PDB file of C-alpha atoms in Angstrom:
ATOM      1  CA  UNK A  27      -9.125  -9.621  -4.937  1.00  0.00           C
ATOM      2  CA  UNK A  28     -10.332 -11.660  -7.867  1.00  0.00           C
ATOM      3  CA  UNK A  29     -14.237 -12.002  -8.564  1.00  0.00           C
ATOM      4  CA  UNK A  30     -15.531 -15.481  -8.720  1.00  0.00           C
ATOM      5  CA  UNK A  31     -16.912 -15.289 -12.298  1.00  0.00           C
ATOM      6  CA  UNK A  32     -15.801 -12.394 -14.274  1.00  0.00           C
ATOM      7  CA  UNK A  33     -17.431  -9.052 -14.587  1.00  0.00           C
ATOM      8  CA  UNK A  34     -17.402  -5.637 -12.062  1.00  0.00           C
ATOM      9  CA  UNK A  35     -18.808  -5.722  -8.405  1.00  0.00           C
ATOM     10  CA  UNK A  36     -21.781  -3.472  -8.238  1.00  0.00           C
ATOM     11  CA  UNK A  37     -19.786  -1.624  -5.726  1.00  0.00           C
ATOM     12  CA  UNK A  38     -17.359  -0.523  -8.568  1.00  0.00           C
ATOM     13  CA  UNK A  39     -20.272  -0.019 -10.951  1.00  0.00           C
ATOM     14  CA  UNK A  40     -21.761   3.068  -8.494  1.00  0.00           C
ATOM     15  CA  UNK A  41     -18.237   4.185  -8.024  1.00  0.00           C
ATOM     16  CA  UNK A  42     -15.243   3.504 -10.179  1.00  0.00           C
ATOM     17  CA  UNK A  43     -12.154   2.091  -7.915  1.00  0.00           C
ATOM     18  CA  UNK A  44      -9.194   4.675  -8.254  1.00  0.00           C
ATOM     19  CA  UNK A  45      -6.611   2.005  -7.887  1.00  0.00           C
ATOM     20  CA  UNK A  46      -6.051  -0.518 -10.547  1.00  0.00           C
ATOM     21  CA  UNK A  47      -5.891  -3.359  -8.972  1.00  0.00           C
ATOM     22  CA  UNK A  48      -5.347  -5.135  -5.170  1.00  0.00           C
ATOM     23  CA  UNK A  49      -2.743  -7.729  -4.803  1.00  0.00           C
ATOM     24  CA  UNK A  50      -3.390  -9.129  -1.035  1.00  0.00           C
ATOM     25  CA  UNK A  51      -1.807 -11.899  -0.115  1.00  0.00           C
ATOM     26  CA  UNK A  52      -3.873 -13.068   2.840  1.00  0.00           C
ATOM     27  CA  UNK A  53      -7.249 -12.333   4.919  1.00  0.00           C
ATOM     28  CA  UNK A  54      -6.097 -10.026   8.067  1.00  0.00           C
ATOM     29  CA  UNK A  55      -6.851 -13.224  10.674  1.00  0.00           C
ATOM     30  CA  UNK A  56      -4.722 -14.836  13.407  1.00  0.00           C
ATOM     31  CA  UNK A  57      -1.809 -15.127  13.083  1.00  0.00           C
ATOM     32  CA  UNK A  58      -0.942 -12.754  10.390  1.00  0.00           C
ATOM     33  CA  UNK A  59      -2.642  -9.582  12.619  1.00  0.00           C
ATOM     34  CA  UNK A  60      -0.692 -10.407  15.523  1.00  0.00           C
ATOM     35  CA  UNK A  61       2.230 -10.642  13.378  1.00  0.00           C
ATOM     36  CA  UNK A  62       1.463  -7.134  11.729  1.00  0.00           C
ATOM     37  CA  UNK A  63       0.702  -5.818  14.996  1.00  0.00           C
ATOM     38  CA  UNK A  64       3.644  -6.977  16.632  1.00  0.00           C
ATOM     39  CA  UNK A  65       5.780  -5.242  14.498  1.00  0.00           C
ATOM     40  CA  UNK A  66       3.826  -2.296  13.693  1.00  0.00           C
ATOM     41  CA  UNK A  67       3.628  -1.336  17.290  1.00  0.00           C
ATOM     42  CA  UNK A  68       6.129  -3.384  19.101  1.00  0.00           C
ATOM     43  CA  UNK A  69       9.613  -3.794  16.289  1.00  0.00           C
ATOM     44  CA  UNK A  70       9.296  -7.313  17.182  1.00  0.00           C
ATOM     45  CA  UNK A  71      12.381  -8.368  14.646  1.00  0.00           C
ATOM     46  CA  UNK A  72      11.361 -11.863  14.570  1.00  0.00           C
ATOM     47  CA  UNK A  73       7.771 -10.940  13.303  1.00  0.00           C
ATOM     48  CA  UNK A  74       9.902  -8.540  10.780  1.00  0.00           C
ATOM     49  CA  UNK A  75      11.486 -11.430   9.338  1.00  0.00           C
ATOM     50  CA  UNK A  76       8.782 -13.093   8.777  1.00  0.00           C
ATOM     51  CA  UNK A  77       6.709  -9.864   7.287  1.00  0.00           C
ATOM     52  CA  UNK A  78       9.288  -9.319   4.979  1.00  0.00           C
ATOM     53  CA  UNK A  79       9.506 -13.156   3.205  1.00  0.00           C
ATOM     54  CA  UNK A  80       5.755 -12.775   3.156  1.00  0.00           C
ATOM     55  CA  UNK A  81       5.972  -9.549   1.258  1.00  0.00           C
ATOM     56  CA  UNK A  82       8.248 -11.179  -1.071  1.00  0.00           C
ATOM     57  CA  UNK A  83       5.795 -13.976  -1.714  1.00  0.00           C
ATOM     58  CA  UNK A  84       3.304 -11.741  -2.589  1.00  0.00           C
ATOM     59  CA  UNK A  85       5.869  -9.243  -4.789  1.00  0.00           C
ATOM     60  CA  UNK A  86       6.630 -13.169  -6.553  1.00  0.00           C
ATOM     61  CA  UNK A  87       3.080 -14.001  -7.554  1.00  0.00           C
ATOM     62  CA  UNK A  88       2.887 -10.483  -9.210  1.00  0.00           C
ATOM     63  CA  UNK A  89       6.176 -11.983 -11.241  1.00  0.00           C
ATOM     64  CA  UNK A  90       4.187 -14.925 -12.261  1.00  0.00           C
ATOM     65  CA  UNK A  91       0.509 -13.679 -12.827  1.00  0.00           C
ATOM     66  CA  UNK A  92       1.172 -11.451 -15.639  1.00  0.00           C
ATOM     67  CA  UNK A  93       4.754 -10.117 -16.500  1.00  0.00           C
ATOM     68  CA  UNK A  94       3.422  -7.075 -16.230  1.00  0.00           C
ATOM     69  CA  UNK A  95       5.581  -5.383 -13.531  1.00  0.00           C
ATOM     70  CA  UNK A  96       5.399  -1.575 -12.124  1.00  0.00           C
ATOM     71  CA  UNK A  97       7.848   1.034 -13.653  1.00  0.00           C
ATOM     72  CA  UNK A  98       8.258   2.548  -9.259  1.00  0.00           C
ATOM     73  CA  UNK A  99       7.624   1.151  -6.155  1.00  0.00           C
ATOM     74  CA  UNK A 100       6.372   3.368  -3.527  1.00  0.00           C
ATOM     75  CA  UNK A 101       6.007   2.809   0.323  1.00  0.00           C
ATOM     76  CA  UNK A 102       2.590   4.005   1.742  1.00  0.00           C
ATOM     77  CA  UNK A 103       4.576   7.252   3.867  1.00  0.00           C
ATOM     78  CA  UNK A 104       4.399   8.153   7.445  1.00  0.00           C
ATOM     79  CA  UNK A 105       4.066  11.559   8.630  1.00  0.00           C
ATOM     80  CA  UNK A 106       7.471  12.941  10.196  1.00  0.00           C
ATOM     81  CA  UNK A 107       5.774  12.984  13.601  1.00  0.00           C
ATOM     82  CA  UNK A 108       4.658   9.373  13.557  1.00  0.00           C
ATOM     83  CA  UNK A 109       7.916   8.282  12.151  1.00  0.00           C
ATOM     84  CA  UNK A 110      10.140  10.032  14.909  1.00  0.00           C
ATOM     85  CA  UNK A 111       7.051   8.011  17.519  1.00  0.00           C
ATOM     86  CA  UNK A 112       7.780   4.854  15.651  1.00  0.00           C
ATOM     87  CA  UNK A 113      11.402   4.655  14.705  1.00  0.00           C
ATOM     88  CA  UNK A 114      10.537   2.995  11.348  1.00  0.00           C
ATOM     89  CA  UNK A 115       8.006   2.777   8.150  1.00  0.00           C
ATOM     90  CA  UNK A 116       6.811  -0.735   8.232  1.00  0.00           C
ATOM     91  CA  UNK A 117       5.422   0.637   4.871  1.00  0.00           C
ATOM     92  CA  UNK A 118       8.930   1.341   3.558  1.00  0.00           C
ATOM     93  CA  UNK A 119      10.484  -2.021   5.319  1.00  0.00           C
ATOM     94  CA  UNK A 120       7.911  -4.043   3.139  1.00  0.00           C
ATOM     95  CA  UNK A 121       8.041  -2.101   0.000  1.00  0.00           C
ATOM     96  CA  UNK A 122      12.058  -2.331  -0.146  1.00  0.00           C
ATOM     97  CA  UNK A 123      11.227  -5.997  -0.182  1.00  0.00           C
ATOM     98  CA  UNK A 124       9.104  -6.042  -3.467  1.00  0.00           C
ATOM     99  CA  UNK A 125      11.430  -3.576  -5.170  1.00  0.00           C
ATOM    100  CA  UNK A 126      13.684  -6.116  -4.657  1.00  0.00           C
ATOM    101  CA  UNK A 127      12.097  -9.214  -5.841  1.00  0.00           C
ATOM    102  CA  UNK A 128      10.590  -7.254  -9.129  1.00  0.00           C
ATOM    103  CA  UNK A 129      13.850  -6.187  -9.534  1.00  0.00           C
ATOM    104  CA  UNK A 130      12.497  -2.209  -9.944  1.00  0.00           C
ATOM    105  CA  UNK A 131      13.306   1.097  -8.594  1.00  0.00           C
ATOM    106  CA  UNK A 132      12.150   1.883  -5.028  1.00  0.00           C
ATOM    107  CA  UNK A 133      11.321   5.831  -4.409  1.00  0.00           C
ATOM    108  CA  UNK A 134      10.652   6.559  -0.332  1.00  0.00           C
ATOM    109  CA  UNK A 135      11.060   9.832  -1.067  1.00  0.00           C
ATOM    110  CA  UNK A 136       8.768  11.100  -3.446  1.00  0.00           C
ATOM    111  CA  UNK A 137       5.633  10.518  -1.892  1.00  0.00           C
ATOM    112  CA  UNK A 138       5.389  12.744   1.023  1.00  0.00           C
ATOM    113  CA  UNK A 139       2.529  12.601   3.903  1.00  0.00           C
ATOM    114  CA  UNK A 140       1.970  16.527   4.356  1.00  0.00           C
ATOM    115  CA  UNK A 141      -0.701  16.135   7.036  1.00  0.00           C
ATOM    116  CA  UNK A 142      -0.636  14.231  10.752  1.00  0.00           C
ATOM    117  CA  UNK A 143      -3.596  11.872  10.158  1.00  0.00           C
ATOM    118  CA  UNK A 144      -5.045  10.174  13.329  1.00  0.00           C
ATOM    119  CA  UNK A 145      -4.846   6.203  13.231  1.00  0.00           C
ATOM    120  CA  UNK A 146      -7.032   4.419  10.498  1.00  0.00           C
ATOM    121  CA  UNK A 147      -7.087   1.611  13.097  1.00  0.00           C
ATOM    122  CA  UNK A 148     -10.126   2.568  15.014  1.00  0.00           C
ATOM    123  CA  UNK A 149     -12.197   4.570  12.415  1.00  0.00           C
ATOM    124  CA  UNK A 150     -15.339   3.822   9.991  1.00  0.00           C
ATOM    125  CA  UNK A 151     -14.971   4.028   6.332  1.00  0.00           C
ATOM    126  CA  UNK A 152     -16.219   7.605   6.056  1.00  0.00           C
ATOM    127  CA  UNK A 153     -13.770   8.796   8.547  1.00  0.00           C
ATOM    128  CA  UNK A 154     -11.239   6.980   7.285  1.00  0.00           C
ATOM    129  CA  UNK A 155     -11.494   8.586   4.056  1.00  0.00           C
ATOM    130  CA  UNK A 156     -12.057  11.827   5.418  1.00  0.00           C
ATOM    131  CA  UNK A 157      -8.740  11.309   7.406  1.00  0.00           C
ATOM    132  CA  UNK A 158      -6.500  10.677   4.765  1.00  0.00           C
ATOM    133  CA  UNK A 159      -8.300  13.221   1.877  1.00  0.00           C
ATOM    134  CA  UNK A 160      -5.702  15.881   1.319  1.00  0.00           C
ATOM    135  CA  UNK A 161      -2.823  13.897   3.217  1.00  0.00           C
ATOM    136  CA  UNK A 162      -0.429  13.435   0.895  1.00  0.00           C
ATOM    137  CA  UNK A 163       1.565  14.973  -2.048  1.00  0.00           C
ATOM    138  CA  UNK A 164       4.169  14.155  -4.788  1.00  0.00           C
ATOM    139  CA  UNK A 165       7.777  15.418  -4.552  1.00  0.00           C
ATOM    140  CA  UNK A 166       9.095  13.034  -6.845  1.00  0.00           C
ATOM    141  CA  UNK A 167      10.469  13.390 -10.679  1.00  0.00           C
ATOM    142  CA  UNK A 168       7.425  13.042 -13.227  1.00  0.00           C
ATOM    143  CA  UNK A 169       5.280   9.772 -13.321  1.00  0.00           C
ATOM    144  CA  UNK A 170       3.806  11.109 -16.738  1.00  0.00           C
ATOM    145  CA  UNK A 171       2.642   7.399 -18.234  1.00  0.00           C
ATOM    146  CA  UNK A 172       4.256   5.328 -15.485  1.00  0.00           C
ATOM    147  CA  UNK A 173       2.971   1.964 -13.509  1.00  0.00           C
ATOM    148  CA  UNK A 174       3.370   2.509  -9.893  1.00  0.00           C
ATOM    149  CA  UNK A 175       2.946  -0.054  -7.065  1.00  0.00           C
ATOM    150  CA  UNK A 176       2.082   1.748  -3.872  1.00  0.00           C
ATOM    151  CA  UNK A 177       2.944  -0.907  -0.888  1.00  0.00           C
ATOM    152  CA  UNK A 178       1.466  -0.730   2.686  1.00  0.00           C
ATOM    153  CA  UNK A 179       1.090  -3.744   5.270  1.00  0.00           C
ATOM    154  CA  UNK A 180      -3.155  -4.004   5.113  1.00  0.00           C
ATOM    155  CA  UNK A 181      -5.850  -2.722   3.329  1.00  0.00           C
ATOM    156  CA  UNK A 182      -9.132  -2.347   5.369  1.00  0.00           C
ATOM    157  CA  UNK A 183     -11.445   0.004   3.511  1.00  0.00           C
ATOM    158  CA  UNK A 184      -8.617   0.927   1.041  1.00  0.00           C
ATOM    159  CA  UNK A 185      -9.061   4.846   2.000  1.00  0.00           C
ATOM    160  CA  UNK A 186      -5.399   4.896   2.249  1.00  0.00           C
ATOM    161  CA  UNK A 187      -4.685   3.703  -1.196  1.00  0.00           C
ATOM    162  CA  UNK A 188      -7.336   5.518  -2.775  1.00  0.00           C
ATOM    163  CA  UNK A 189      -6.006   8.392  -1.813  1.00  0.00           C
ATOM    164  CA  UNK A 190      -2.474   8.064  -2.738  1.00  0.00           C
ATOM    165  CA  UNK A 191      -3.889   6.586  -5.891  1.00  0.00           C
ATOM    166  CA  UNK A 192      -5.341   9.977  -6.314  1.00  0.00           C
ATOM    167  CA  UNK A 193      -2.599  12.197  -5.991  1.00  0.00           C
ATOM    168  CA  UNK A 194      -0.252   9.514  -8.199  1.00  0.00           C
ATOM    169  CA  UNK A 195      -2.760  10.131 -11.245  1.00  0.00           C
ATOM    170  CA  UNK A 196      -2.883  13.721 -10.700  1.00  0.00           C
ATOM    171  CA  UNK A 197       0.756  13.457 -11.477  1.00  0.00           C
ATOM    172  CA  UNK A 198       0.500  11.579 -14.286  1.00  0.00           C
ATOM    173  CA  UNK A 199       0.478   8.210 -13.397  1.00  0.00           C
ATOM    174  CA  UNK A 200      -1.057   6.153 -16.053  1.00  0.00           C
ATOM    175  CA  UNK A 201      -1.651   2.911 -13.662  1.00  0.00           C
ATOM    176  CA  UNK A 202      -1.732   2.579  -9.932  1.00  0.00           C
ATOM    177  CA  UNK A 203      -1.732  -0.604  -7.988  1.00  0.00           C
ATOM    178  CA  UNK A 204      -1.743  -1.542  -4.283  1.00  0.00           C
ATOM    179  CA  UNK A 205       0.414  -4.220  -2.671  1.00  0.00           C
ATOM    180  CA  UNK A 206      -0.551  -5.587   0.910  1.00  0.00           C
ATOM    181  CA  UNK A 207       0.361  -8.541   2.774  1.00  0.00           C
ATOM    182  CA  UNK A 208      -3.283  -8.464   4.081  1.00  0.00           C
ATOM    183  CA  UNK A 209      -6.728  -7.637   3.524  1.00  0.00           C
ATOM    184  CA  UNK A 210      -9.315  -6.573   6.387  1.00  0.00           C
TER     185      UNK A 210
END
């Protein structure tokens, strides 16, 4: 989210963000939540439908801000065990989306979550970072130098992101970037 007068939060100044930069396209408030949590939790189509031309709004001010568009887009990945629970990646719903509308490659593959992780929804922002640290790996071809867009539904503390920001650089990635429809 944008500063109002330019310059770095003291929050990055004690420790540097590992993600580039946030693009959120809302607060997480009524009714987007219940939206998110509808689907999430319920595969309420109709909130689906609506998720998905919200994610393209987002994906479209990206277009128009600065040109400067990702080289991969990557859905935030669920573990096996969650996915079999679920039936679907809201993650990889959303981020098909955005490929889409920035007219790049899409890779749900590549990005692997190697660990069950308990949910984020009901921790603090140590144990949420704790949770995710060593979650996830690369399985992908080489991001030596390339501009990835990592997509997920909200960002709350951002432990999530930050750690599959982490792994994305260790591979090479030269800039990593977050897409959300909200922000807690």
């Amino acid at each position: 989210m944008p500063l109002p007068v330019a310059g770095v939060c003291p929050a990055c100044i004690r420790r540097a963000p590992v993600l580039d930069a946030l693009h959120a396209g809302w607060a997480y408030a009524w009714p987007l939540d219940q939206l998110i949590l509808a689907y999430k939790h319920g595969a309420n189509a109709r909130a689906e439908r609506i998720l998905a031309a919200l994610a393209e709004q987002v994906a479209g001010r990206l277009v128009g801000e600065n040109g400067d568009l990702p080289d991969l887009v990557l859905p935030v990945p669920l573990h096996g065990r969650r996915l079999r629970e679920r039936g679907f990646n809201q993650s990889d719903y959303l981020a098909r989306r955005v490929a889409g509308v920035l007219d790049v490659p899409l890779d749900t593959r590549g990005l692997r979550r190697i660990r069950a992780t308990e949910s984020q929804q009901a921790l603090g922002r140590k144990a949420r970072r704790r949770n995710v640290h060593g979650a996830f790996a690369w399985d992908g071809s080489s991001l030596a130098g390339q501009h990835v867009l990592v997509v997920d539904d909200v960002a709350t503390t951002g432990a999530t992101l930050a750690a599959l920001a982490e792994v994305l650089r260790r591979e090479g990635a030269a800039r990593v970037e977050g897409l959300v429809l909200a922000r807690a």
